[in-house]
PDB file of C-alpha atoms in Angstrom:
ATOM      1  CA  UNK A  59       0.000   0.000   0.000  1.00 44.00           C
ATOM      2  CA  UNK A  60       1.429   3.383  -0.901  1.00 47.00           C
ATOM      3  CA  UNK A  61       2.607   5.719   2.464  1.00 52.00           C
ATOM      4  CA  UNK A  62       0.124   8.482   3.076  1.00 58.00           C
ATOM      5  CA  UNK A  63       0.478  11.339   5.320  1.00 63.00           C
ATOM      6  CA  UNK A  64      -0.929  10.978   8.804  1.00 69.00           C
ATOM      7  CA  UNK A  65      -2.279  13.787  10.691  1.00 67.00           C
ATOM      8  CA  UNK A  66      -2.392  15.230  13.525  1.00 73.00           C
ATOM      9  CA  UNK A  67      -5.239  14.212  16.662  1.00 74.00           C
ATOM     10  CA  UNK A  68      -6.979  17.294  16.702  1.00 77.00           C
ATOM     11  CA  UNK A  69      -7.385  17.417  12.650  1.00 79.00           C
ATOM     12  CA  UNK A  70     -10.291  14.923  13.644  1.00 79.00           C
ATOM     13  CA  UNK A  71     -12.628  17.618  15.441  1.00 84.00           C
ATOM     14  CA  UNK A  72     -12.154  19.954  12.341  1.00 83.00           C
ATOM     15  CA  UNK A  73     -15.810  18.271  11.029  1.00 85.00           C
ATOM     16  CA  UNK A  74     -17.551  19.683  14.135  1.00 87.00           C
ATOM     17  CA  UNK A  75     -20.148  22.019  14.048  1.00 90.00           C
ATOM     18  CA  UNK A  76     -21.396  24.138  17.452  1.00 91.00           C
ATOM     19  CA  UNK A  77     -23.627  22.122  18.883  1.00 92.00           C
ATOM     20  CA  UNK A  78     -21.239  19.390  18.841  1.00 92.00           C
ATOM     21  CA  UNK A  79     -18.720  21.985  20.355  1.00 92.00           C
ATOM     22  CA  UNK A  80     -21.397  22.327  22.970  1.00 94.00           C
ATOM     23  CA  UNK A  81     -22.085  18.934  23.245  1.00 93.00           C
ATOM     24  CA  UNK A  82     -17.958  18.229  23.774  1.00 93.00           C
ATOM     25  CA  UNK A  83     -18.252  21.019  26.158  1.00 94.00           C
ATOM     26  CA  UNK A  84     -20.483  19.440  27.914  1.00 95.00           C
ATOM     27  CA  UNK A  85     -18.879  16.142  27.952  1.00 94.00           C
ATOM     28  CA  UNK A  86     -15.740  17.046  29.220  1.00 94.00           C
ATOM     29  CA  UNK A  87     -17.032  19.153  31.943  1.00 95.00           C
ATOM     30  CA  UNK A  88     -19.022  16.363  32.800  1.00 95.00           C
ATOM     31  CA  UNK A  89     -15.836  14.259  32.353  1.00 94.00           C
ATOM     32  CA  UNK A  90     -14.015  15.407  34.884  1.00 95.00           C
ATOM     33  CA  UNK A  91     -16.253  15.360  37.757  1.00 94.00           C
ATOM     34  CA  UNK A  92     -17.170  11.939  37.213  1.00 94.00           C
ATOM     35  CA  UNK A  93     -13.403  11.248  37.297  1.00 93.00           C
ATOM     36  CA  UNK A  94     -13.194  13.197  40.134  1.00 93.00           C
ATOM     37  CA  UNK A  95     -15.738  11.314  42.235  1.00 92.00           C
ATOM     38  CA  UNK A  96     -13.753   7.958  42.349  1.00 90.00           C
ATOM     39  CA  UNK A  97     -11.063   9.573  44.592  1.00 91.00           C
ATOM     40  CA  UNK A  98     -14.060  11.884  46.637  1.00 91.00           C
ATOM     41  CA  UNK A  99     -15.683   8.355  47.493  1.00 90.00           C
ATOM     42  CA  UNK A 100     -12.428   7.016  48.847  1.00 88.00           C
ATOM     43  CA  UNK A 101     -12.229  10.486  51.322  1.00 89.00           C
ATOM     44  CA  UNK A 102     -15.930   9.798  51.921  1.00 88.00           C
ATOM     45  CA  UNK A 103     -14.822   6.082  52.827  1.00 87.00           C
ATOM     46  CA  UNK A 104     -12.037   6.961  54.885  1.00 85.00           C
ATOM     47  CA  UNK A 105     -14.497   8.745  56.781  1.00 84.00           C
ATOM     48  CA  UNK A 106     -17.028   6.321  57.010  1.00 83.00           C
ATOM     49  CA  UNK A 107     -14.121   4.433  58.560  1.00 82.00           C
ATOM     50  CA  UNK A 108     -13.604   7.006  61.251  1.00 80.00           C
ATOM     51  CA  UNK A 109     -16.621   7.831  62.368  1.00 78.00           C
ATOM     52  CA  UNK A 110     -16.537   4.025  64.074  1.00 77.00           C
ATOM     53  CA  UNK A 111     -13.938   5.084  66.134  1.00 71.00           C
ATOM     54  CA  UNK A 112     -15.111   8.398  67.187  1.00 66.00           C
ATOM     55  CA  UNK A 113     -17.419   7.656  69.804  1.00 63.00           C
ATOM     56  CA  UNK A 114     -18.118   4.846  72.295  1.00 69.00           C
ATOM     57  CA  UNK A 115     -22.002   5.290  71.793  1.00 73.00           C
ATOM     58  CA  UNK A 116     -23.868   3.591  69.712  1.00 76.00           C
ATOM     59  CA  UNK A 117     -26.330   6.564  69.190  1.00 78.00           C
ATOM     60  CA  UNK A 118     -23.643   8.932  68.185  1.00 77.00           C
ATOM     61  CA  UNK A 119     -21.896   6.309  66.328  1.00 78.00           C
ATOM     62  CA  UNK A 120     -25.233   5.553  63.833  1.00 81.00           C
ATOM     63  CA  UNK A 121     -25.848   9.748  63.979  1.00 80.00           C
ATOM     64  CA  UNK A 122     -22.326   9.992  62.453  1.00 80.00           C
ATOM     65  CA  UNK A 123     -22.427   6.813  60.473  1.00 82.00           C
ATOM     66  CA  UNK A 124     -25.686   8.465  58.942  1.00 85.00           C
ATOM     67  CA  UNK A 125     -24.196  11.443  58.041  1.00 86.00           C
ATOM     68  CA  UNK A 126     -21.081  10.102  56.461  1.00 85.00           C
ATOM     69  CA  UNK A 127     -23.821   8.042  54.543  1.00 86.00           C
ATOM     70  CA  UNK A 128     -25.970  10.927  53.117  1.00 91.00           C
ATOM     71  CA  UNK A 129     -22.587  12.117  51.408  1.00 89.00           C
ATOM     72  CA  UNK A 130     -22.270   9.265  49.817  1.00 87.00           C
ATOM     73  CA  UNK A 131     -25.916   9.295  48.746  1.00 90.00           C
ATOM     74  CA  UNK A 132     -25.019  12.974  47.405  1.00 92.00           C
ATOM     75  CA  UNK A 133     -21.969  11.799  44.861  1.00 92.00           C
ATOM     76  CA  UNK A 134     -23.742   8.809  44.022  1.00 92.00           C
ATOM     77  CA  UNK A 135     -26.334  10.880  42.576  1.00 94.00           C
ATOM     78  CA  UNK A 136     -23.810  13.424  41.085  1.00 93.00           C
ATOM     79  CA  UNK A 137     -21.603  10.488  39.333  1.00 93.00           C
ATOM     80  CA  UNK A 138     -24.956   9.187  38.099  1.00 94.00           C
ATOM     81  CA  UNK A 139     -25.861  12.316  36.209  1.00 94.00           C
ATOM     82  CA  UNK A 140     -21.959  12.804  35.504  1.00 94.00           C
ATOM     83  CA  UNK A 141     -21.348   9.868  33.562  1.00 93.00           C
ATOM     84  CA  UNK A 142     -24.621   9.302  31.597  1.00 94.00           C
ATOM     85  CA  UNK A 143     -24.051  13.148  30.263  1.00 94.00           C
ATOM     86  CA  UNK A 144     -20.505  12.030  29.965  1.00 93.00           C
ATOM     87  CA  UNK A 145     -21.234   9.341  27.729  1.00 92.00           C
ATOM     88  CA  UNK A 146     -24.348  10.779  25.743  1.00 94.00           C
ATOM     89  CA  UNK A 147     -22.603  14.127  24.607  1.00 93.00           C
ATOM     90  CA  UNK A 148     -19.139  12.397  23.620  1.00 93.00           C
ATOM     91  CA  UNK A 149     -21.241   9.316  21.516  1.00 92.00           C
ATOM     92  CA  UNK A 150     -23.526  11.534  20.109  1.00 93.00           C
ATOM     93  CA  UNK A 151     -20.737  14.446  18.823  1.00 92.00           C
ATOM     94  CA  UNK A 152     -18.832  10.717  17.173  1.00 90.00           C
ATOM     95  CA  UNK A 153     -21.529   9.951  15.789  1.00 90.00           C
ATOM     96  CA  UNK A 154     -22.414  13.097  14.033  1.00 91.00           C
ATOM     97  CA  UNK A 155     -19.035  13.756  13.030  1.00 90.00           C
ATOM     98  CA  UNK A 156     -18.660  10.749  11.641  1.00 88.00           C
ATOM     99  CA  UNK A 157     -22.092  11.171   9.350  1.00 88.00           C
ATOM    100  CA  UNK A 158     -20.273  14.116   8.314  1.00 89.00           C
ATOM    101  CA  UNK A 159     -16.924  12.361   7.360  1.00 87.00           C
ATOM    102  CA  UNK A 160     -18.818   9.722   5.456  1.00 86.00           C
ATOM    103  CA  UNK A 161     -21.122  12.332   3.584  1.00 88.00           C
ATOM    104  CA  UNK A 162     -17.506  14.372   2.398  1.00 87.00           C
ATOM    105  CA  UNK A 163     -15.751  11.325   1.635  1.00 83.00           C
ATOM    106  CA  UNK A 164     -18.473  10.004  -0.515  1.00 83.00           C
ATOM    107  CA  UNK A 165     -18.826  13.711  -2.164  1.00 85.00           C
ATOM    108  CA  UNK A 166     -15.123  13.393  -2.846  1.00 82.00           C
ATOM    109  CA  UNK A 167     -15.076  10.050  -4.490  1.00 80.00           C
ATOM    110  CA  UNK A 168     -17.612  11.035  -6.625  1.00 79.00           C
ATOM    111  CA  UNK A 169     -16.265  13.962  -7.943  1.00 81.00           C
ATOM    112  CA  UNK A 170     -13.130  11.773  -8.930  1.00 75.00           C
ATOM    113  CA  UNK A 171     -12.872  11.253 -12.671  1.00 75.00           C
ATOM    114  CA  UNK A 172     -12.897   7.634 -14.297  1.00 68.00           C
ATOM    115  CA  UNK A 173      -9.537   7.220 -14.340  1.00 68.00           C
ATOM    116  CA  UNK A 174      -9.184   7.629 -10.602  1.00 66.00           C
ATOM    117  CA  UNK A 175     -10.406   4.286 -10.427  1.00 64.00           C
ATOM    118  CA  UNK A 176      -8.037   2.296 -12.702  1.00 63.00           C
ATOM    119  CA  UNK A 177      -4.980   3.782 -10.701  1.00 62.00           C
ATOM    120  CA  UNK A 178      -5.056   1.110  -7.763  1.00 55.00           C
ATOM    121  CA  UNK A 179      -8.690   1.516  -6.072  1.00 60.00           C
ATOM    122  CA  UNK A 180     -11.288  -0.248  -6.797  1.00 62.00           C
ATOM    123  CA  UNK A 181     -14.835  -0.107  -5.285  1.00 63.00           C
ATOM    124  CA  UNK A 182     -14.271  -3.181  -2.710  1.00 63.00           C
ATOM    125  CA  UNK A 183     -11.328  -0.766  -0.944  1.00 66.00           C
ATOM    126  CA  UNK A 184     -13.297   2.628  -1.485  1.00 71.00           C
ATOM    127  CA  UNK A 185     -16.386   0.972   0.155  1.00 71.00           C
ATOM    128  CA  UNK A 186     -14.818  -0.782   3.050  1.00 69.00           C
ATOM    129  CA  UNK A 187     -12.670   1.997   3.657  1.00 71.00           C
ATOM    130  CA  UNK A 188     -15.951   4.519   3.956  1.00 74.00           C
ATOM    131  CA  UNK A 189     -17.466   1.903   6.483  1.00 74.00           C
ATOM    132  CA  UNK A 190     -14.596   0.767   8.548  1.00 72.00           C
ATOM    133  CA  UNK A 191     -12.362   3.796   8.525  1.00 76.00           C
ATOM    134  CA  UNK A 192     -15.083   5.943  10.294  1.00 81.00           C
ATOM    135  CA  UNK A 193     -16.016   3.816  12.639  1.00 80.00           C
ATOM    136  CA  UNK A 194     -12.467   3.645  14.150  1.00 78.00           C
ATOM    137  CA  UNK A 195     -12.186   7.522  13.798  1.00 82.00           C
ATOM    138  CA  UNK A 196     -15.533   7.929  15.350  1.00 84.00           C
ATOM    139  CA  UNK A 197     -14.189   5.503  18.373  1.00 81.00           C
ATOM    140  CA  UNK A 198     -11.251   7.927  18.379  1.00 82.00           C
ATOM    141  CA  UNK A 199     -13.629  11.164  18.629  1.00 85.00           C
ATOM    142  CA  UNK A 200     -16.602   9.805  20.870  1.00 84.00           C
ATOM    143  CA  UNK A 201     -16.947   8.155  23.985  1.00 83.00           C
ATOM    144  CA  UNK A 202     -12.966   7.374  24.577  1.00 86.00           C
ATOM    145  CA  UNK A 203     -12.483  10.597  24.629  1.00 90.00           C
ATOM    146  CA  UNK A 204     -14.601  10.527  27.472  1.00 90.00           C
ATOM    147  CA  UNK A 205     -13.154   8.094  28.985  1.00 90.00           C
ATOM    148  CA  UNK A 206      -9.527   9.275  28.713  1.00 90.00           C
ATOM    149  CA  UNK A 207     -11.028  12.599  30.170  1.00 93.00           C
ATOM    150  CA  UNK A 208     -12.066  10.763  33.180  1.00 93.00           C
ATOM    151  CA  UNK A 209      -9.011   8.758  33.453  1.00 91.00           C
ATOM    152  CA  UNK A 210      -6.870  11.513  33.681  1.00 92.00           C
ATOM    153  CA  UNK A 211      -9.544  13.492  36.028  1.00 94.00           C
ATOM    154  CA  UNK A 212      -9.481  10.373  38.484  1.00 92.00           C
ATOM    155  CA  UNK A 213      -5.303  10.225  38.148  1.00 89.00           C
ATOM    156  CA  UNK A 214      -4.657  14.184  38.760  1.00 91.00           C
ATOM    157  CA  UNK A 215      -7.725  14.374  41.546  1.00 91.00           C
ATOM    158  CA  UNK A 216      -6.587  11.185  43.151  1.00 89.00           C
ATOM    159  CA  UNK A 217      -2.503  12.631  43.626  1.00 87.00           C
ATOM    160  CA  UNK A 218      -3.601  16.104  44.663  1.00 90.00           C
ATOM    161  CA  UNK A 219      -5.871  14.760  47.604  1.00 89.00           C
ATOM    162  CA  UNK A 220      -3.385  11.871  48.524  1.00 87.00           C
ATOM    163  CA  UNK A 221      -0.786  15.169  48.936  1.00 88.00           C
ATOM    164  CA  UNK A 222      -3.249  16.852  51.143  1.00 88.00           C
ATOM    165  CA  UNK A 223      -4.019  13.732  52.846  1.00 84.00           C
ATOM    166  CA  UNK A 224      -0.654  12.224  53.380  1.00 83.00           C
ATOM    167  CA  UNK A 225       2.748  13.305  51.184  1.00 81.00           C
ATOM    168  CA  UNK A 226       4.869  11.038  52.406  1.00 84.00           C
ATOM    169  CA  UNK A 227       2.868   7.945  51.168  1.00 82.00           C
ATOM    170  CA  UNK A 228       2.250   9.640  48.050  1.00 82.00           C
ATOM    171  CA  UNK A 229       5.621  10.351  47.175  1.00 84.00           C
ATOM    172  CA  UNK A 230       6.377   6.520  47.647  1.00 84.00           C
ATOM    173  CA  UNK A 231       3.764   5.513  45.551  1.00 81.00           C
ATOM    174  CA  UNK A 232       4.728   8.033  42.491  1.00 83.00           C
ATOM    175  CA  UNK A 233       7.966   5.428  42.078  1.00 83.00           C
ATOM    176  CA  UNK A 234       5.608   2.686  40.453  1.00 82.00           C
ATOM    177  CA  UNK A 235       4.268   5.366  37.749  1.00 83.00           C
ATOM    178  CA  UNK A 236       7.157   5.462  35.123  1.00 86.00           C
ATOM    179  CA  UNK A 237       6.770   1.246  34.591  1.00 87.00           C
ATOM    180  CA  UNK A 238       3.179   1.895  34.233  1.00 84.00           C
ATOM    181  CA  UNK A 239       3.382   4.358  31.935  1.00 84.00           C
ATOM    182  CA  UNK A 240       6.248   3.061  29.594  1.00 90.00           C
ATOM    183  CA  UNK A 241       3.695  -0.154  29.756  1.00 86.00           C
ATOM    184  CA  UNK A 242       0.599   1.316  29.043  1.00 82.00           C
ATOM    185  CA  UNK A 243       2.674   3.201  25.886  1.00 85.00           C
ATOM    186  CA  UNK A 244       4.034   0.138  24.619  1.00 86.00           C
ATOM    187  CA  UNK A 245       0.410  -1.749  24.710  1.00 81.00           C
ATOM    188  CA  UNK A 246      -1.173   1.264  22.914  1.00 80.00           C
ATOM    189  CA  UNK A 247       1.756   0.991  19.869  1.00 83.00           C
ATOM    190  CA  UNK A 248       1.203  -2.682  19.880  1.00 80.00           C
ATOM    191  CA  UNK A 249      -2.657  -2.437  19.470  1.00 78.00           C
ATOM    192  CA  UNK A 250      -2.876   0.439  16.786  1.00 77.00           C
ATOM    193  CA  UNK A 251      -0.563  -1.716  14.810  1.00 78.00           C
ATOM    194  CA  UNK A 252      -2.456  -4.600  15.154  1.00 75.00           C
ATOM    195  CA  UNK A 253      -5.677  -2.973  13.755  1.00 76.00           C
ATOM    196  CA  UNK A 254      -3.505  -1.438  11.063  1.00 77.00           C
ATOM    197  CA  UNK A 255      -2.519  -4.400   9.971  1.00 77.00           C
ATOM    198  CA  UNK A 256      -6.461  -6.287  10.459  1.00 76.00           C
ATOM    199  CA  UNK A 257      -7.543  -3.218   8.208  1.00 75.00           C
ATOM    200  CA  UNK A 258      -5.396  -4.059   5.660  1.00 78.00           C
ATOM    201  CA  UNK A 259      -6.174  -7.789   5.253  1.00 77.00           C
ATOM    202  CA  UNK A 260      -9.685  -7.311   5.268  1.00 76.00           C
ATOM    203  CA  UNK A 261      -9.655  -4.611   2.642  1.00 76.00           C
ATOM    204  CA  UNK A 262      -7.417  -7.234   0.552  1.00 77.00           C
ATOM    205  CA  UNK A 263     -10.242  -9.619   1.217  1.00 78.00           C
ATOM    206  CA  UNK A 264     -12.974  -7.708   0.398  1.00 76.00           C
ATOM    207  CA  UNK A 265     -10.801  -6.563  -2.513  1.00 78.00           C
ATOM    208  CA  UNK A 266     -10.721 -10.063  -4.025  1.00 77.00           C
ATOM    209  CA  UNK A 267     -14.429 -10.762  -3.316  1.00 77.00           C
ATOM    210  CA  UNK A 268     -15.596  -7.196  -5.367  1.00 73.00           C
ATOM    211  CA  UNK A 269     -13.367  -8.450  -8.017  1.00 74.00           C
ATOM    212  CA  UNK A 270     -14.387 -11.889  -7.932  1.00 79.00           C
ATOM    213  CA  UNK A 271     -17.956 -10.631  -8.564  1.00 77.00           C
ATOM    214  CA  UNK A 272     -16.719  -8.372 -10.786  1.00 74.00           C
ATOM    215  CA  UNK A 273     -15.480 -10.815 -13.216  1.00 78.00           C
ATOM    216  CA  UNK A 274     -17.861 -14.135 -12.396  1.00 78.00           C
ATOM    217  CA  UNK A 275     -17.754 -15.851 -15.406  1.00 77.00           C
ATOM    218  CA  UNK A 276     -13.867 -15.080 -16.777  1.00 77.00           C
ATOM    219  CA  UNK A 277     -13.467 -17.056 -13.161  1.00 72.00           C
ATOM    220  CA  UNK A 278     -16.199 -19.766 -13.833  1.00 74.00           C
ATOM    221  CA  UNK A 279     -14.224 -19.985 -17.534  1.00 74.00           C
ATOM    222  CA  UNK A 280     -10.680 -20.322 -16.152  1.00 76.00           C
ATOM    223  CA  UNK A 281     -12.129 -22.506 -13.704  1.00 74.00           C
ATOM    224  CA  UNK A 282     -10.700 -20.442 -10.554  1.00 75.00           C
ATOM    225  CA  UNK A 283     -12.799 -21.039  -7.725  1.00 77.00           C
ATOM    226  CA  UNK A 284     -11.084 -22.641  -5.507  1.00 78.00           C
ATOM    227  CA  UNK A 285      -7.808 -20.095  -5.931  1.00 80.00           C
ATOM    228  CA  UNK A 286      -9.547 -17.304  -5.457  1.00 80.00           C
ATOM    229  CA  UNK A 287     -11.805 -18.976  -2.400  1.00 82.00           C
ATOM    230  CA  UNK A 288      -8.307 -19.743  -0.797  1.00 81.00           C
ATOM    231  CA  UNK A 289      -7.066 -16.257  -0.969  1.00 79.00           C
ATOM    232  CA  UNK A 290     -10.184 -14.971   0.373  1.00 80.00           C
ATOM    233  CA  UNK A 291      -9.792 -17.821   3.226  1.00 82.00           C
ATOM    234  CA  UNK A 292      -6.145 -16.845   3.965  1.00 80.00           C
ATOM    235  CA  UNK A 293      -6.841 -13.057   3.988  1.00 79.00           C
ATOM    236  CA  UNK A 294      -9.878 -13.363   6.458  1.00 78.00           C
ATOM    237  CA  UNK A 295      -7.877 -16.074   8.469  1.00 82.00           C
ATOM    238  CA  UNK A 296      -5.185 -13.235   9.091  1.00 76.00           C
ATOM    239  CA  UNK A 297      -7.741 -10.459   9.709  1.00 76.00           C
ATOM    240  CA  UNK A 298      -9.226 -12.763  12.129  1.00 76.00           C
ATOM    241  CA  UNK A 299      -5.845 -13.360  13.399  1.00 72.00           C
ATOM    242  CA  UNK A 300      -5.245  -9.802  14.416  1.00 69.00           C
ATOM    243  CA  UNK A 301      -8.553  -9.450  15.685  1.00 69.00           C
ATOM    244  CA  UNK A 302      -8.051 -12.288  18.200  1.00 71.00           C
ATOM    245  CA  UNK A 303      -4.589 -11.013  19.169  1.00 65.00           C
ATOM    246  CA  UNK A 304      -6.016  -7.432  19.579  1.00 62.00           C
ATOM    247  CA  UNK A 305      -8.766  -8.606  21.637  1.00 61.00           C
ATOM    248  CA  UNK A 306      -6.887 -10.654  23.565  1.00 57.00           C
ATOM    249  CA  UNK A 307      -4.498  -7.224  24.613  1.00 57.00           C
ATOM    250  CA  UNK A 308      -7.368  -5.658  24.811  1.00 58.00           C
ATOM    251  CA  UNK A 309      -8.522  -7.410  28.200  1.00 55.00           C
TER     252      UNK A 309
END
């Protein structure tokens, strides 16, 4: 396949209109305080945990049990509302910007003249390309975005209250980051090659089944069937292959 010029992350957004700049607004305000109620609970835990030990009386022990409780009544109701805005505005912004990628790219290819089509392409790639390509772009620009959001909400609140509660701890604990990192990086090369490489075999499958079609009785007259059903059964084997092995690193 020939090289082509990648770019950069935020190129993706350039489709979005402004309601789904409101609606990202939205989701990554929402984002971050549902990441930021994960480390809030463990405070409210801690606590919970405390208030055992505060009194000898079992009345004031249940009054202070009861209102360590009500807090956590209060952010479960706050990560509730959090996290289904969270994930409505970021899936609904992917999936409009994605409409709009497939409605351009389609535009685009037919504007091409005929010779654009005898240069390498055929319709098998162009199709699979419109259908599979924006689904992994609009996984890139929905709800992980969310997620990440989150993530790194939960990370950065969780370290600045574990330095107000207790530095010293902290500071220990900061040692195992770096391996966890330089992990995490190597998994995330590992997988976007593996999908790479998935793309490619099943657009050289779906390549040979278009042309196949295509061409149904030159291949009934030259008596390839079973050829051509082997390369088609090799191709999917490997994209099935590197969709095992990417599901399997996935978990």
């Amino acid at each position: 396949m020939e090289n082509t010029n990648t770019v950069s992350y935020y190129k993706l957004f350039s489709f979005a209109d402004s309601v789904d700049h409101v609606l990202m607004l939205v989701g990554t305000i929402t984002a971050v305080a549902s990441g930021l109620c994960m480390p809030f609970s463990a405070v409210i835990f801690g606590e919970l945990v405390d208030s055992f030990g505060e009194a000898t009386d079992t009345t004031k022990v249940s009054h202070a049990v009861s209102k360590v409780s009500i807090k956590y009544v209060y952010l479960a109701l706050g990560y509730g509302v959090a996290s289904f805005s969270q994930v409505f505005c970021w899936m609904v912004t992917g999936e409009r910007q994605a409409a709009r990628i497939r409605r351009l790219y389609l535009k685009a290819i037919l504007r091409q003249d005929i010779g654009f089509f005898d240069k390498g392409t055929n319709t098998g790639e162009i199709i699979q390309r419109m259908s599979d390509d924006t689904v992994i772009i609009q996984d890139a620009i929905g709800e992980k975005v969310g997620k990440a959001i989150q993530l790194a909400s939960t990370f950065l609140g969780g370290f600045i209250i574990a330095f107000t509660k207790g530095w010293q701890l902290t500071l220990v604990m900061l040692s195992s980051i770096p391996p966890l990192v330089i992990s995490a990086a190597a998994m995330t090369i590992l997988m976007a090659k593996l999908i790479a490489r998935g793309q490619i075999a099943y657009l050289q499958a779906a390549t040979v089944v278009e042309q196949t079609i295509g061409s149904i009785r030159t291949v009934g007259a030259t008596a390839q069937e079973k050829v051509l059903t082997f390369h088609f059964s090799f191709l999917f084997c490997v994209f099935l292959h590197f969709v095992f092995q990417n599901y399997v690193h996935d978990r």
